[in-house]
Tab-separated table of C-alpha atoms in Angstrom:
chain	number	residue	atom	x	y	z
A	1	MET	CA	0.039	0.020	0.061
A	2	THR	CA	1.017	3.742	-0.446
A	3	PRO	CA	1.383	6.216	2.227
A	4	GLN	CA	-1.830	7.819	1.598
A	5	GLN	CA	-3.366	4.187	1.344
A	6	LEU	CA	-1.772	3.424	4.879
A	7	LEU	CA	-2.980	7.169	6.017
A	8	LYS	CA	-6.524	6.947	5.134
A	9	LYS	CA	-6.738	2.907	5.777
A	10	TYR	CA	-5.231	2.922	9.552
A	11	TRP	CA	-6.353	7.191	10.688
A	12	GLY	CA	-8.665	7.736	8.147
A	13	TYR	CA	-6.950	10.878	7.136
A	14	THR	CA	-6.960	11.521	3.492
A	15	THR	CA	-3.896	14.120	3.553
A	16	PHE	CA	-0.560	14.637	5.646
A	17	ARG	CA	-0.041	17.772	7.728
A	18	PRO	CA	3.043	19.994	6.622
A	19	LEU	CA	6.435	17.910	6.267
A	20	GLN	CA	4.722	14.670	7.083
A	21	ALA	CA	5.159	13.269	3.403
A	22	GLU	CA	8.233	14.348	2.833
A	23	ILE	CA	9.752	12.949	5.791
A	24	ILE	CA	8.039	9.697	4.874
A	25	GLN	CA	9.364	9.830	1.372
A	26	ALA	CA	12.833	10.644	2.738
A	27	VAL	CA	12.783	7.264	5.067
A	28	LEU	CA	11.407	5.503	2.534
A	29	ALA	CA	14.202	6.056	0.042
A	30	GLY	CA	16.481	4.475	2.916
A	31	LYS	CA	18.080	8.013	4.446
A	32	ASP	CA	18.359	8.482	7.910
A	33	VAL	CA	16.332	11.052	9.111
A	34	LEU	CA	16.317	13.912	11.542
A	35	ALA	CA	12.822	15.946	12.104
A	36	LEU	CA	11.719	18.575	14.189
A	37	LEU	CA	7.703	18.969	14.810
A	38	PRO	CA	6.012	20.956	16.992
A	39	THR	CA	3.986	18.815	19.878
A	40	GLY	CA	0.536	17.471	18.300
A	41	GLY	CA	2.513	18.119	14.552
A	42	GLY	CA	2.051	14.456	14.252
A	43	LYS	CA	5.579	12.984	14.889
A	44	SER	CA	4.353	9.313	15.115
A	45	ILE	CA	2.992	9.010	11.619
A	46	CYS	CA	6.111	9.774	10.390
A	47	PHE	CA	7.377	6.476	11.386
A	48	GLN	CA	4.654	4.344	11.545
A	49	VAL	CA	3.601	4.875	8.012
A	50	PRO	CA	7.122	3.935	6.537
A	51	ALA	CA	6.923	1.198	9.221
A	52	LEU	CA	4.100	-0.378	7.980
A	53	ALA	CA	4.792	0.134	4.356
A	54	ARG	CA	7.627	-2.321	4.428
A	55	GLU	CA	8.166	-5.660	5.794
A	56	GLY	CA	9.319	-6.355	8.858
A	57	LEU	CA	9.203	-4.361	12.557
A	58	CYS	CA	9.864	-0.964	13.658
A	59	ILE	CA	12.030	-0.507	17.150
A	60	VAL	CA	10.985	2.470	18.848
A	61	VAL	CA	13.065	4.036	21.517
A	62	SER	CA	10.912	6.205	23.734
A	63	PRO	CA	11.834	7.679	27.120
A	64	LEU	CA	8.806	7.225	29.368
A	65	ILE	CA	6.792	3.954	30.060
A	66	ALA	CA	3.422	6.389	30.109
A	67	LEU	CA	4.446	7.108	26.595
A	68	MET	CA	5.027	3.751	25.010
A	69	LYS	CA	1.549	1.959	26.412
A	70	ASP	CA	-0.651	4.813	25.299
A	71	GLN	CA	1.185	4.308	21.541
A	72	VAL	CA	0.857	0.379	21.712
A	73	ASP	CA	-2.523	1.109	22.857
A	74	GLN	CA	-3.029	3.747	20.124
A	75	LEU	CA	-1.701	1.132	17.562
A	76	ARG	CA	-3.496	-1.834	18.676
A	77	GLN	CA	-6.915	0.305	18.586
A	78	ARG	CA	-6.386	0.865	14.830
A	79	GLY	CA	-5.430	-3.026	14.393
A	80	ILE	CA	-1.940	-2.984	14.290
A	81	ALA	CA	-0.034	-5.378	16.198
A	82	ALA	CA	2.498	-3.583	18.633
A	83	GLU	CA	4.490	-4.547	21.747
A	84	ALA	CA	6.297	-2.558	24.607
A	85	VAL	CA	8.744	-3.655	26.715
A	86	PHE	CA	9.462	-1.736	29.979
A	87	SER	CA	10.894	-1.999	33.602
A	88	GLY	CA	8.048	-3.513	36.013
A	89	MET	CA	7.246	-6.731	33.416
A	90	ARG	CA	7.402	-9.769	34.327
A	91	ALA	CA	10.325	-12.121	32.607
A	92	SER	CA	7.922	-14.307	31.289
A	93	ALA	CA	5.846	-11.354	30.003
A	94	ILE	CA	8.939	-10.282	28.225
A	95	ASP	CA	9.747	-13.092	26.704
A	96	THR	CA	6.409	-13.183	24.843
A	97	ALA	CA	6.570	-10.019	23.524
A	98	LEU	CA	10.415	-10.381	21.976
A	99	ASP	CA	9.090	-13.896	20.846
A	100	ASN	CA	5.862	-12.226	19.139
A	101	CYS	CA	8.219	-9.829	17.245
A	102	ILE	CA	10.125	-12.701	15.947
A	103	TYR	CA	7.652	-15.217	14.873
A	104	GLY	CA	4.561	-13.112	15.124
A	105	PRO	CA	2.917	-10.296	12.919
A	106	VAL	CA	4.459	-7.408	15.053
A	107	LYS	CA	5.074	-4.252	13.486
A	108	PHE	CA	6.028	-1.954	16.492
A	109	LEU	CA	8.317	-2.756	19.394
A	110	TYR	CA	8.833	0.022	21.695
A	111	VAL	CA	11.460	-0.053	24.266
A	112	SER	CA	13.200	2.406	26.455
A	113	PRO	CA	16.914	3.065	25.904
A	114	GLU	CA	17.921	1.055	29.168
A	115	ARG	CA	16.677	-1.858	27.137
A	116	LEU	CA	18.479	-1.577	24.367
A	117	GLN	CA	21.810	-2.622	26.654
A	118	THR	CA	20.036	-5.697	27.923
A	119	THR	CA	21.813	-9.185	26.784
A	120	LEU	CA	18.315	-10.526	25.851
A	121	LEU	CA	17.180	-7.656	23.816
A	122	GLN	CA	20.675	-7.553	22.262
A	123	GLU	CA	20.588	-11.778	21.542
A	124	ARG	CA	16.591	-11.476	20.525
A	125	VAL	CA	16.962	-8.344	17.806
A	126	LYS	CA	19.261	-10.321	15.745
A	127	LYS	CA	16.404	-12.761	14.919
A	128	MET	CA	13.957	-9.948	14.128
A	129	SER	CA	13.421	-8.451	10.943
A	130	VAL	CA	13.505	-4.956	11.632
A	131	ASN	CA	12.745	-2.054	8.934
A	132	LEU	CA	13.809	1.132	11.054
A	133	LEU	CA	14.973	2.602	13.967
A	134	ALA	CA	13.100	5.305	15.257
A	135	ILE	CA	14.319	7.319	18.188
A	136	ASP	CA	11.522	9.398	20.035
A	137	GLU	CA	11.997	12.338	21.879
A	138	ALA	CA	15.417	12.796	20.593
A	139	HIS	CA	16.543	15.917	21.987
A	140	CYS	CA	17.224	13.397	25.239
A	141	ILE	CA	20.415	12.386	23.613
A	142	SER	CA	22.264	15.839	24.241
A	143	GLN	CA	19.892	18.703	26.017
A	144	TRP	CA	19.339	16.238	29.105
A	145	GLY	CA	20.962	13.069	28.009
A	146	TYR	CA	24.280	13.141	29.622
A	147	ASP	CA	22.621	13.595	33.094
A	148	PHE	CA	19.173	12.416	32.657
A	149	ARG	CA	18.965	9.853	30.067
A	150	PRO	CA	22.998	8.655	29.551
A	151	THR	CA	21.636	5.785	27.771
A	152	TYR	CA	20.725	7.757	24.977
A	153	LEU	CA	24.305	7.733	24.161
A	154	GLU	CA	24.753	4.174	23.570
A	155	ILE	CA	22.236	3.959	20.673
A	156	ALA	CA	24.392	4.022	18.451
A	157	ALA	CA	25.976	0.607	19.886
A	158	PHE	CA	22.489	-0.709	19.421
A	159	ARG	CA	22.494	0.125	15.847
A	160	ALA	CA	25.579	-1.417	14.602
A	161	LEU	CA	23.604	-4.606	15.810
A	162	LEU	CA	21.229	-4.211	13.410
A	163	PRO	CA	21.748	-5.010	9.199
A	164	PRO	CA	23.254	-2.130	7.575
A	165	HIS	CA	20.256	-1.168	5.144
A	166	VAL	CA	18.034	-0.350	8.720
A	167	ASN	CA	17.947	3.380	8.430
A	168	ALA	CA	16.966	5.512	11.160
A	169	ILE	CA	14.441	8.615	12.194
A	170	ALA	CA	15.155	10.565	15.461
A	171	LEU	CA	12.296	12.846	16.183
A	172	THR	CA	11.746	15.529	18.925
A	173	ALA	CA	9.613	18.557	19.311
A	174	THR	CA	12.574	20.969	20.476
A	175	ALA	CA	16.285	21.543	19.773
A	176	THR	CA	18.548	24.369	18.804
A	177	ALA	CA	21.055	24.098	15.999
A	178	THR	CA	23.803	22.703	18.371
A	179	VAL	CA	21.660	20.077	19.883
A	180	GLN	CA	20.848	18.750	16.283
A	181	GLN	CA	24.386	18.611	15.444
A	182	ASP	CA	24.506	16.358	18.290
A	183	ILE	CA	21.736	14.541	17.759
A	184	GLN	CA	23.482	13.831	14.096
A	185	GLU	CA	26.691	13.018	15.870
A	186	LYS	CA	25.813	10.823	18.671
A	187	LEU	CA	23.482	8.341	16.478
A	188	GLN	CA	25.587	8.770	13.770
A	189	LEU	CA	22.897	9.759	11.115
A	190	GLN	CA	24.193	9.796	7.363
A	191	PRO	CA	23.396	10.676	5.212
A	192	CYS	CA	20.722	12.817	7.307
A	193	ALA	CA	17.777	14.353	5.632
A	194	HIS	CA	16.696	17.375	7.959
A	195	PHE	CA	13.180	18.415	8.627
A	196	GLN	CA	11.786	21.413	10.996
A	197	LYS	CA	8.771	22.575	10.771
A	198	SER	CA	7.987	26.169	12.215
A	199	PHE	CA	6.943	26.261	16.253
A	200	ALA	CA	5.376	29.133	15.753
A	201	ARG	CA	1.489	29.411	16.555
A	202	PRO	CA	-0.501	31.668	14.838
A	203	ASN	CA	-3.489	31.246	17.499
A	204	LEU	CA	-1.278	32.506	20.114
A	205	THR	CA	0.001	35.548	21.251
A	206	TYR	CA	2.252	37.036	23.698
């Protein structure tokens, strides 16, 4: 299915928001992408649609359990198979979720950056058919990453475990020029397509 057909089938929309189509095309072209879109600007669709257009599953790195649960719930409500692995889960539940990603029809696996460092995931991912690596809230790798979530700095090492053809998309709603450069360097995004939507809100005045 085309990106437009997937958008209509799963989200009920007939057109993409500004920059979404361009970002999706860059991902499908095999490029690494850095996308800056304001909160509510539809960042998730930018990796969910291209992942659905390809065979295999997308690994999504997300910093907060609540965000992971919300995204998985939304995907499942749309009839899309998704799993999340996070702290507090029973070992048997984690085992089942990862097995579903290897042998089942799962399209999205949500994990925390800390989870990428576990031997279990690193071994299981070798058996998965991964089609894309998505890093949400990518500013954590730079802006707060060294103190708040230092494991964001290890994502590039995890990416090295994936086949060379698996590209990556980093998404955030906030990043200065310095942080954007840091994200590209720390995640080793290359060649990197860069997209940034204006954060100006015409309905707000100060």
